[in-house]
Short mmCIF file of C-alpha atoms and ligand atoms in Angstrom, two decimals:
data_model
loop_
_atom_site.label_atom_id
_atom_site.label_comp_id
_atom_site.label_asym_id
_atom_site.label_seq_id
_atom_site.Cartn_x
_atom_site.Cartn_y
_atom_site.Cartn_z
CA UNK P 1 -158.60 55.59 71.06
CA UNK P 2 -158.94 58.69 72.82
CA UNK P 3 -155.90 58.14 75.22
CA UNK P 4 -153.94 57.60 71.61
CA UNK P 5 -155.21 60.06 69.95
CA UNK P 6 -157.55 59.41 67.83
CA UNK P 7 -160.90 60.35 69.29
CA UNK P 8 -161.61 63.50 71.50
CA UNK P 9 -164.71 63.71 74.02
CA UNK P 10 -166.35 67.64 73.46
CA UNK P 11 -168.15 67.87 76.54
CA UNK P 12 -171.96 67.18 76.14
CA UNK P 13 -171.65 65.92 72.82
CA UNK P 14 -170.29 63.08 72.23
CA UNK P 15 -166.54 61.36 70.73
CA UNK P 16 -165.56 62.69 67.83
CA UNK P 17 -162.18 61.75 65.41
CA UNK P 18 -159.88 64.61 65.84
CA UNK P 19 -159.18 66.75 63.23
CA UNK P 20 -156.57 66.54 60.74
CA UNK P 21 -157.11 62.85 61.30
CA UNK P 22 -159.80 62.79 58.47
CA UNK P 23 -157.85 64.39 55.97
CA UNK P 24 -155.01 62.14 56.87
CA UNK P 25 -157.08 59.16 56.74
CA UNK P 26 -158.73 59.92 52.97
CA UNK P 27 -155.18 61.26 51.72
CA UNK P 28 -154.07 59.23 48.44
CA UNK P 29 -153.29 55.90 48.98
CA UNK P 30 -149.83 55.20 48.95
CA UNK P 31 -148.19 54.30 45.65
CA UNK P 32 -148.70 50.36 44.57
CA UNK P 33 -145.47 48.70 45.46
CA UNK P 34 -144.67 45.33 43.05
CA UNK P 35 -144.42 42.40 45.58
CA UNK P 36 -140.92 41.00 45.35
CA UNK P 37 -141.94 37.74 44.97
CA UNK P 38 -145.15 38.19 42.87
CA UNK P 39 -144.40 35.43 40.35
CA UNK P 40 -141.42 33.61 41.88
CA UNK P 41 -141.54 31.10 38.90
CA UNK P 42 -141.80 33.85 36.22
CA UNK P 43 -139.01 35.47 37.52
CA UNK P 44 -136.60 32.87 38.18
CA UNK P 45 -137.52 31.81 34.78
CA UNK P 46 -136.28 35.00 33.46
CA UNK P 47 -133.13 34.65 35.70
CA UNK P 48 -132.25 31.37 34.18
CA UNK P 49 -132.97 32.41 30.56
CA UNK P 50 -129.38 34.73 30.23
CA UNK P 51 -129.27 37.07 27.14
CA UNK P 52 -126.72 35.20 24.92
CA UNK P 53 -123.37 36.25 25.50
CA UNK P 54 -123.78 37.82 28.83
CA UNK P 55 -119.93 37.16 30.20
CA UNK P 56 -118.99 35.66 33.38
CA UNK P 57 -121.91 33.34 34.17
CA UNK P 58 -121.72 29.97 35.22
CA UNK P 59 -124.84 27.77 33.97
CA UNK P 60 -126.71 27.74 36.94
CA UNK P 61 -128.79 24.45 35.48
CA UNK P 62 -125.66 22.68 35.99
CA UNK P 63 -125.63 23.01 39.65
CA UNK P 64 -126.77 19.97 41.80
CA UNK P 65 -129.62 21.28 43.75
CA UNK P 66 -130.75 17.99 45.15
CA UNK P 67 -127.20 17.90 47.07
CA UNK P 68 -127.20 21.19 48.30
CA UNK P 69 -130.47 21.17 49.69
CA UNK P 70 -129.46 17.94 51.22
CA UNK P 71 -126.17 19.26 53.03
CA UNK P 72 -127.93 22.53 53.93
CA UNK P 73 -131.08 20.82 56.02
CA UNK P 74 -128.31 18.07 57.57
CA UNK P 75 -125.81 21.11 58.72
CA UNK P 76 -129.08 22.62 60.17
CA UNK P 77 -130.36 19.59 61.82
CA UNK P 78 -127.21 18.73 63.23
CA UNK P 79 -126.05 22.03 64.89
CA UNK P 80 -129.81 23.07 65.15
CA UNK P 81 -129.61 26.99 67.00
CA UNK P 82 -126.33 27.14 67.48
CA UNK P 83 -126.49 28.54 64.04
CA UNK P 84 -129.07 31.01 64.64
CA UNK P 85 -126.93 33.49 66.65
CA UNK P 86 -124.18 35.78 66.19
CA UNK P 87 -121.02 34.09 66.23
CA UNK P 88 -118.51 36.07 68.45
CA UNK P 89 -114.48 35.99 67.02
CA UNK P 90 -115.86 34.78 63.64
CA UNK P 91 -115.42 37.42 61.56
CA UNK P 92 -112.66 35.44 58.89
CA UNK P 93 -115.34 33.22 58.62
CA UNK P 94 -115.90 29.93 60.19
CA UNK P 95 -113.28 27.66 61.31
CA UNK P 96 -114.72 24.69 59.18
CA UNK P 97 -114.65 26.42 55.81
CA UNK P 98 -111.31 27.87 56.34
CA UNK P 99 -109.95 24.58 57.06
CA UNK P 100 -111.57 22.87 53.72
CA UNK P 101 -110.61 26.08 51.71
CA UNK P 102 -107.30 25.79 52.81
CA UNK P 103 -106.95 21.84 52.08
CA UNK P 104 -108.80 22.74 48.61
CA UNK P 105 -106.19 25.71 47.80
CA UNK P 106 -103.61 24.40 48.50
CA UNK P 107 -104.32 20.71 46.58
CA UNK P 108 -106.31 22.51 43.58
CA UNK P 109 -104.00 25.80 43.06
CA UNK P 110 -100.71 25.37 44.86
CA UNK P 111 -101.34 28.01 47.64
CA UNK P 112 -99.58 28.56 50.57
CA UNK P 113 -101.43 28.94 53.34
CA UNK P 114 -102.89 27.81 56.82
CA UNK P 115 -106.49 28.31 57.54
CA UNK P 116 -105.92 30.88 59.81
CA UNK P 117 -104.89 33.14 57.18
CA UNK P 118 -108.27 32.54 54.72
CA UNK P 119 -110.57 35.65 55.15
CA UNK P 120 -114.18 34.62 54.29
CA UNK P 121 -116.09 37.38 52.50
CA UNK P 122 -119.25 38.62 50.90
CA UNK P 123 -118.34 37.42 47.25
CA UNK P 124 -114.79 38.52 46.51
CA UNK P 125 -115.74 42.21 45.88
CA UNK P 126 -116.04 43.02 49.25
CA UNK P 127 -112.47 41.25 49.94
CA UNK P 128 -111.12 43.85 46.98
CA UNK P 129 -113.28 46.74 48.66
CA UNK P 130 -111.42 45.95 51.76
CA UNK P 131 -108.01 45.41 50.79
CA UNK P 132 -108.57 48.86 48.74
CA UNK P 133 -109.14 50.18 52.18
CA UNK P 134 -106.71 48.53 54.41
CA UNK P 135 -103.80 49.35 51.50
CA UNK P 136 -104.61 52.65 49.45
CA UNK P 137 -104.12 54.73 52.25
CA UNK P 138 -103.62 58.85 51.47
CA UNK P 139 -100.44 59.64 49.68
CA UNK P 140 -99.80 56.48 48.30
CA UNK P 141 -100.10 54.54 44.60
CA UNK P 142 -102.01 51.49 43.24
CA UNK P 143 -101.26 50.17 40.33
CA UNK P 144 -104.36 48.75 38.28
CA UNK P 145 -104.07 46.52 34.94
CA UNK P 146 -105.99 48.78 32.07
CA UNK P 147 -107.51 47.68 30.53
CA UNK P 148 -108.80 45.42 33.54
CA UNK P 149 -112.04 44.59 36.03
CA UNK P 150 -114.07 47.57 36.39
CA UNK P 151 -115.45 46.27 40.12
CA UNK P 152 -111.62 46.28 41.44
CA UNK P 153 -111.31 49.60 40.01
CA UNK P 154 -114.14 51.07 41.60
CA UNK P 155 -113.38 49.53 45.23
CA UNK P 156 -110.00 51.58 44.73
CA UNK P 157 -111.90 54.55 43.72
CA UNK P 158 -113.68 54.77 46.50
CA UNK P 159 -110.03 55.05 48.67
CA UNK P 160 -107.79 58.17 48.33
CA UNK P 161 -104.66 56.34 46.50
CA UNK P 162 -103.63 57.57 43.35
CA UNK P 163 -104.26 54.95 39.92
CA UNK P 164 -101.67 54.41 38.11
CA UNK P 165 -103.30 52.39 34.66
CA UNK P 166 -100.69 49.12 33.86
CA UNK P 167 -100.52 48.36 30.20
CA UNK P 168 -101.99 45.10 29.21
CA UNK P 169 -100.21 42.78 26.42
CA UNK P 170 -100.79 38.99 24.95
CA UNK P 171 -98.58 37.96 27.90
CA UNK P 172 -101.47 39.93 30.26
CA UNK P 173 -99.97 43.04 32.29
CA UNK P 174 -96.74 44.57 31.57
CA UNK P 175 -94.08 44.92 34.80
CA UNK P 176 -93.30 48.98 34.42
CA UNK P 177 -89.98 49.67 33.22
CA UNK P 178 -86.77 51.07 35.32
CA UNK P 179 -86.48 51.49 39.25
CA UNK P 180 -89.78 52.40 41.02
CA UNK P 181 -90.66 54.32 43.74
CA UNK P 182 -93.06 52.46 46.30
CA UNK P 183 -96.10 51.13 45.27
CA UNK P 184 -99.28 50.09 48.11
CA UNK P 185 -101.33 47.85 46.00
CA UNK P 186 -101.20 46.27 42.60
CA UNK P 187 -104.20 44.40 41.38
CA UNK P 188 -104.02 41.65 39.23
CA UNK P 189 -105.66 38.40 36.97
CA UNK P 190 -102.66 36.46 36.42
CA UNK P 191 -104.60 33.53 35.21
CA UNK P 192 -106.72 35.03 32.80
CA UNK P 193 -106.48 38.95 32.62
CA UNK P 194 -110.01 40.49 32.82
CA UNK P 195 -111.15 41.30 30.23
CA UNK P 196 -108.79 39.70 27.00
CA UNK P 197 -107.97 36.59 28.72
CA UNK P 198 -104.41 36.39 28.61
CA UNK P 199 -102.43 33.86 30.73
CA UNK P 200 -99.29 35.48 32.44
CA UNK P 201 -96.60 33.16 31.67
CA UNK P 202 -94.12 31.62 34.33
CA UNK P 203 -91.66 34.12 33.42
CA UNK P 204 -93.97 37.68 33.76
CA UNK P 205 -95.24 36.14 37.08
CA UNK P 206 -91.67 35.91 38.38
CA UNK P 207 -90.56 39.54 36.92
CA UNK P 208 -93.77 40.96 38.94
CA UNK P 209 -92.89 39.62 42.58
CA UNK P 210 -89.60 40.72 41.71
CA UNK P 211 -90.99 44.06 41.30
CA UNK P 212 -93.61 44.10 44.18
CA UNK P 213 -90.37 43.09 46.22
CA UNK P 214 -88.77 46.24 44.68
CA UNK P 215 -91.69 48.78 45.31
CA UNK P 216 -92.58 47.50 48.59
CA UNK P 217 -96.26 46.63 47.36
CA UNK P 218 -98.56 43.87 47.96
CA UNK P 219 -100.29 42.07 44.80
CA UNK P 220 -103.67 41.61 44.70
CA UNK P 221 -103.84 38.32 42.68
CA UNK P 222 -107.80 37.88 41.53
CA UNK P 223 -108.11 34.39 40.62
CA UNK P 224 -111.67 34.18 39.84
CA UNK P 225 -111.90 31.62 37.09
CA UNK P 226 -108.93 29.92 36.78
CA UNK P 227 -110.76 26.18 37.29
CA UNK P 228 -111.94 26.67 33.75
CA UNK P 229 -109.00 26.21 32.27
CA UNK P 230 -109.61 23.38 29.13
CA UNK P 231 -107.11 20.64 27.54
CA UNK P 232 -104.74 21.69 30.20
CA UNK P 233 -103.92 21.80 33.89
CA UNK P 234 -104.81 25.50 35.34
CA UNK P 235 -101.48 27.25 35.94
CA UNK P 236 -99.59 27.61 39.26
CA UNK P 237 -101.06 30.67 40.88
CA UNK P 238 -99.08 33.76 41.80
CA UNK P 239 -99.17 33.00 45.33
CA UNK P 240 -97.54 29.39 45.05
CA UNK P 241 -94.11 31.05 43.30
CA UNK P 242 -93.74 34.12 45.74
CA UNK P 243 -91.25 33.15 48.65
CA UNK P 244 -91.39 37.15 50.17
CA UNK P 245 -94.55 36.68 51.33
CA UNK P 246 -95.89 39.69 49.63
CA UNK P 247 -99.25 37.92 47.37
CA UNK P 248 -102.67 38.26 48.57
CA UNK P 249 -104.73 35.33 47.32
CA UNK P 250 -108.18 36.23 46.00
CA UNK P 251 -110.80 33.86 45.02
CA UNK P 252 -114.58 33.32 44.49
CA UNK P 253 -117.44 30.65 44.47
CA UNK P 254 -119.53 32.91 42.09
CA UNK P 255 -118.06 31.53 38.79
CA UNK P 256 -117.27 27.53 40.45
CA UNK P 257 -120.92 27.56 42.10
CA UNK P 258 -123.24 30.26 41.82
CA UNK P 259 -122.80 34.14 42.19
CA UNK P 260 -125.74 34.33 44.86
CA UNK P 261 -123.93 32.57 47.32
CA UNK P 262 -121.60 35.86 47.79
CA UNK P 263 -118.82 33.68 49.45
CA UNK P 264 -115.34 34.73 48.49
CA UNK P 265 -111.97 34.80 50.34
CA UNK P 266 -108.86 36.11 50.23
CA UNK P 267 -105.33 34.58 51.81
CA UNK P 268 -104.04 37.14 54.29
CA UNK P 269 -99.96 37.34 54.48
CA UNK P 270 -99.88 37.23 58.28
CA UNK P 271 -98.93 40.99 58.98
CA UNK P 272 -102.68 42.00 57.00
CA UNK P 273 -104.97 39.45 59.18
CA UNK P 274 -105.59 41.99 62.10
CA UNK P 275 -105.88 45.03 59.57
CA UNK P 276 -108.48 43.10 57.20
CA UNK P 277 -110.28 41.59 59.90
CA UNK P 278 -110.59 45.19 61.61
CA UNK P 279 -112.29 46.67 58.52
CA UNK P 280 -114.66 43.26 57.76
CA UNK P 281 -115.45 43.33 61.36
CA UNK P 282 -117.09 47.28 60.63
CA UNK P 283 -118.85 46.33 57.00
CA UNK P 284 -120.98 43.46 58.31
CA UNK P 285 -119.62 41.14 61.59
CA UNK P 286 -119.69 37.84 60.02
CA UNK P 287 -121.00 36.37 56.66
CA UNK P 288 -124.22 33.67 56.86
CA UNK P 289 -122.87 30.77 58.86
CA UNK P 290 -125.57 28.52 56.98
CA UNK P 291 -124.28 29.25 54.17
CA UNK P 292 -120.68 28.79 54.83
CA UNK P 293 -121.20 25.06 56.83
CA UNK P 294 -122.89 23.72 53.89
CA UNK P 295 -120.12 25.13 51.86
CA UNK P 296 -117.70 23.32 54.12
CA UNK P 297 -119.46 20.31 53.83
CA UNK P 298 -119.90 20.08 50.58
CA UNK P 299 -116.12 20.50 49.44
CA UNK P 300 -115.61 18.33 52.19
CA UNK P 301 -118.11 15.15 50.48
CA UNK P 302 -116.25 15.80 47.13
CA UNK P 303 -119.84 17.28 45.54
CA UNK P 304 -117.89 20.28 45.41
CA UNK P 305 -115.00 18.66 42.99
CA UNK P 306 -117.44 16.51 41.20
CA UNK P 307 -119.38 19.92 40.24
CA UNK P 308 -116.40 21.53 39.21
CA UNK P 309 -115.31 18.64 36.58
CA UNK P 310 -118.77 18.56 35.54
CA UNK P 311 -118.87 21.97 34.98
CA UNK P 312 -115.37 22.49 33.31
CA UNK P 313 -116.58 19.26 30.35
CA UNK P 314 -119.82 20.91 29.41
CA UNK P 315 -117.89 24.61 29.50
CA UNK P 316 -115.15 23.18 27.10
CA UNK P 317 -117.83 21.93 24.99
CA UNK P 318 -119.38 25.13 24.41
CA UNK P 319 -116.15 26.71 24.16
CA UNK P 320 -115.59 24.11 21.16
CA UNK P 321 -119.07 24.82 19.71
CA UNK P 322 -118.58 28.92 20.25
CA UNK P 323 -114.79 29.25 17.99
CA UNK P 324 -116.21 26.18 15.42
CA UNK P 325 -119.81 28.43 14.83
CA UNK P 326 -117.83 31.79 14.71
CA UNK P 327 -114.87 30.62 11.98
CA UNK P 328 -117.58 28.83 9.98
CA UNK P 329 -120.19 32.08 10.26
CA UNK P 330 -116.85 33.94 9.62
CA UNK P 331 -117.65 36.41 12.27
CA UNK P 332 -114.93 39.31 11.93
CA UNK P 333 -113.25 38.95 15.14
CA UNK P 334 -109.76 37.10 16.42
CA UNK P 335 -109.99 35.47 19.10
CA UNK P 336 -106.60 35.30 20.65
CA UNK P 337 -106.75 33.46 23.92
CA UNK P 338 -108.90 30.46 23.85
CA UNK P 339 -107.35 28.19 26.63
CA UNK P 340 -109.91 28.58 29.20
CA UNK P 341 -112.56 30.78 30.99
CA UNK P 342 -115.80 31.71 30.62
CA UNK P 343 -115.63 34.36 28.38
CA UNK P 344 -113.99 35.11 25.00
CA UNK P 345 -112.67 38.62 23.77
CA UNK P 346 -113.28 38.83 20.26
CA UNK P 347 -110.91 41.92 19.30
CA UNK P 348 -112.90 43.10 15.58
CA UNK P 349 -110.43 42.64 12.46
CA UNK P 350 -113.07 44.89 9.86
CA UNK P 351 -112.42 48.70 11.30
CA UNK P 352 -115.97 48.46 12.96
CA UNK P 353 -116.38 50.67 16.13
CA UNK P 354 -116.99 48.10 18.98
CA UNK P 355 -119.26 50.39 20.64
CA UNK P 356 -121.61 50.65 17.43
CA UNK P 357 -121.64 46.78 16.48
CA UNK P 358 -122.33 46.47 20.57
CA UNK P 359 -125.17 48.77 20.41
CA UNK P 360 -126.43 47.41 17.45
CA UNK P 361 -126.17 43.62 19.02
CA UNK P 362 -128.19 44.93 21.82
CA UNK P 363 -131.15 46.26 20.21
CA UNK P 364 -131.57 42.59 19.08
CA UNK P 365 -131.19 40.70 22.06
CA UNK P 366 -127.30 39.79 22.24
CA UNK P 367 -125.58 41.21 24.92
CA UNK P 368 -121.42 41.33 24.08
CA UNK P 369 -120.25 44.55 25.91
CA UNK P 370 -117.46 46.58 23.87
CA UNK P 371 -113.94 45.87 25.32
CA UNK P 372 -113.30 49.64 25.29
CA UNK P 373 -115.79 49.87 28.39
CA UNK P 374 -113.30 48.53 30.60
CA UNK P 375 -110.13 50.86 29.57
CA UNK P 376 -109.05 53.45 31.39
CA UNK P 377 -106.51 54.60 28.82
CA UNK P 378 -105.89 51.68 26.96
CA UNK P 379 -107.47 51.22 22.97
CA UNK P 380 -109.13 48.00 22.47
CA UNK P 381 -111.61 47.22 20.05
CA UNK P 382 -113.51 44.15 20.19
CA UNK P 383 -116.51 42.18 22.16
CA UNK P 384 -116.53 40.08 25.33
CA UNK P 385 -118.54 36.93 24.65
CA UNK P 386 -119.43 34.86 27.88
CA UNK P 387 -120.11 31.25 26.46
CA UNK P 388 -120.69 29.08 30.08
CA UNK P 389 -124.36 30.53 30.57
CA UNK P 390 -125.35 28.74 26.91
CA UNK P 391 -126.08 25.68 25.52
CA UNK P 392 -124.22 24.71 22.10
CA UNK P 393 -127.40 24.82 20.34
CA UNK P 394 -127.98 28.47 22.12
CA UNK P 395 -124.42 29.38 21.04
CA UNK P 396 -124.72 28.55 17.39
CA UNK P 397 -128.27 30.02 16.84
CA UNK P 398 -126.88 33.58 18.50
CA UNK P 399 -123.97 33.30 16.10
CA UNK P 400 -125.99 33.33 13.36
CA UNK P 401 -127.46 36.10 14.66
CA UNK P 402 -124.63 37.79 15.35
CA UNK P 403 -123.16 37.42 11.60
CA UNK P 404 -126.84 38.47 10.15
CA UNK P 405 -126.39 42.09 12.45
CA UNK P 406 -122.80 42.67 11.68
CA UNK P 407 -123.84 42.02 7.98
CA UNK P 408 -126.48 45.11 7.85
CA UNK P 409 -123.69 47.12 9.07
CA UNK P 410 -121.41 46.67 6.67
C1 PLP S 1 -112.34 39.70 37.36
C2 PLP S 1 -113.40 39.25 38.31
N1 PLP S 1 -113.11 39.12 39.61
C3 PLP S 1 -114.05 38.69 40.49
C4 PLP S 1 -115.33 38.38 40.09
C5 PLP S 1 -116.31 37.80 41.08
O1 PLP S 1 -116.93 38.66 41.88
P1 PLP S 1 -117.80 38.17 43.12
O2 PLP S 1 -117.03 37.13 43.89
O3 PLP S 1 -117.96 39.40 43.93
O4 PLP S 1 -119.08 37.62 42.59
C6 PLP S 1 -115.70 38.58 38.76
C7 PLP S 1 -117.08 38.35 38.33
O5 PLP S 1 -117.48 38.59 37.23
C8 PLP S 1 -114.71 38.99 37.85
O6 PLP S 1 -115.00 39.13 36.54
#
């Protein structure tokens, strides 16, 4: 103690605690801290219990556990500490789940790709944070659907390219007018525009890769939910129709699994593999190799499809039970694209003020953001309803609810 510090020897009398120390040792305690995992039950309870109609959600119930847990412990036993390390050269992910990403894009969605060219990332976001990066370099434009995804339009905030807001209609986002002067990046949900879930038809698609050959750009296609698509096949992506090469493929396991997974990935053209990987390489290395083996393995056993189908009956179910319950309640909203997805915009057809029915929702425990939070100049009035996370019987009791709110504010 006294060669640390602590303790001094005063000559002829004895070891004492050196000063300051004292004061420093009866000084307040520090502040109580709430243990992360206090009550791990309590809180995943709370995690599992969503507040009807939080959007986007998949219904984490639905999700085979028992399989999971069983791929996970046979990836570990069989390649033991080889998975314990950091994995030189692995930065787009490993080899395994690039090859059964590739086999499932291009069976499932019509992609073109080889493995080589699938980026694994930290949920899709961080593949839009670093294509914001790698493309909306100083002095250039990026063209951003409005209203649209508020996450995509914050990774481009965060880059010094100029937004330029695209006009959304029922067809999803308008192709601007007339010649064009060059364009970096345009963003955009082809499948089901974020947030009023419109489907681009065949003919839009082709008039934007006609323009993005035009303007020199790259598209940013965000496919995020387009396995949810009910009573009919999900639509040829983007990707599959461009022949100049000039689509970059983004998808996500948060909506098809579960959104604490973060695995997403995006299909580099060729020329953007050594740029992308460059900028992954300096946020974090390499995702969780764990993580990404069992993933491989479990698209690779068909649990992966099986889930999906599963998933995709019970989701059109509640879809069913979600338009039945609000026609019969006679909710005041239209409801204009209900082929698929997880979510429903209800645009309001009574001159309420979304923001003031959303507010007033919210003080009684439904959660339907207004759609005017996600415009940048656009006008929309209406509420985004997220049906997957709910059972039927959920869904029709928060109806009710709904109608019995909207009725005081009449
Ligand atoms: C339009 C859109 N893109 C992507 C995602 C998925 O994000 P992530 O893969 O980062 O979980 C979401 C999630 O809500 C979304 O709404």
């Amino acid at each position: 103690l006294v060669g640390e510090g602590y303790l001094e020897a005063r000559p002829r009398s004895g070891l004492f605690v050196v000063e300051g120390l004292v004061k420093h040792a009866t000084a307040a305690p520090p502040p109580k801290t709430t243990a992360p995992f206090e009550a791990p039950a309590k809180r995943a309870a709370k995690l599992l219990s969503e507040l009807p109609f939080r959007h986007s959600r998949p219904d984490v119930r639905l999700f085979p556990l028992q399989s999971w847990a069983r791929t996970h412990s046979r990836c570990l036993r069989a390649h033991g500490r080889a998975l314990l390390s950091y994995l030189p050269s692995r930065t787009l992910g490993l080899p395994l789940l690039q090859e059964s990403l590739a086999r499932y894009l291009r069976e499932s969605r019509g992609v073109h790709c080889r493995a080589s060219q699938i980026a694994i990332t930290t949920g899709s976001q961080q593949a839009l944070y670093v294509l914001a990066h790698l493309l909306g370099t100083a002095g250039t434009r990026s063209l951003l659907e409005d209203p649209g995804y508020g996450l995509a339009r914050r990774a481009f905030e965060s880059t010094p390219t100029e937004l330029v807001p695209v006009p959304v209609d029922l067809q999803g986002a308008v192709v601007p007018p007339g010649a064009s002067a060059p364009v970096a990046a345009i963003y955009l949900t082809p499948s089901r525009q974020f947030p009023t879930g419109a489907s681009m038809p065949v003919a839009r698609r082709l008039q934007w890769i006609e323009y993005a050959a035009r303007t020199n750009a790259w598209i940013i296609e965000d496919d995020y939910d387009s396995e949810f698509r009910y009573g009919h096949a999900p639509l040829p992506c983007l990707q599959s129709l461009d022949k100049n090469g000039r689509v970059i493929y983004v998808g996500t396991m948060s909506k098809v699994l579960f959104p604490a997974l973060r695995i997403g990935y995006a299909v580099l053209p060729e020329e953007l593999i050594a740029g992308f990987a460059a900028l992954r390489e300096a946020v974090d290395d390499h995702g969780p190799v764990l993580d990404q083996l069992t993933l491989a393995e479990f698209i690779t056993t068909g649990d992966f499809y099986r889930h999906v189908k599963r998933c995709r009956k019970a989701y059109a179910e509640r879809q069913k039970a979600f338009l039945e319950t609000a026609a019969r309640e006679q909710l005041p909203f239209d409801f204009p694209h209900t082929d698929g997805g997880m979510n429903l915009a209800g645009f309001l057809n009574n001159g309420m003020d979304d923001q003031v029915v959303h507010e007033a929702l919210f003080q009684r425990g439904i959660d339907a953001p207004p759609l005017s939070r996600y415009s940048m100049q656009a006008r929309l009035n209406g509420l985004m309803f997220g049906f997957t996370a709910h059972t039927p019987a959920v869904i029709r009791a928060g109806l009710r609810h709904v109608g019995e709110v909207i009725r005081t504010l009449a």
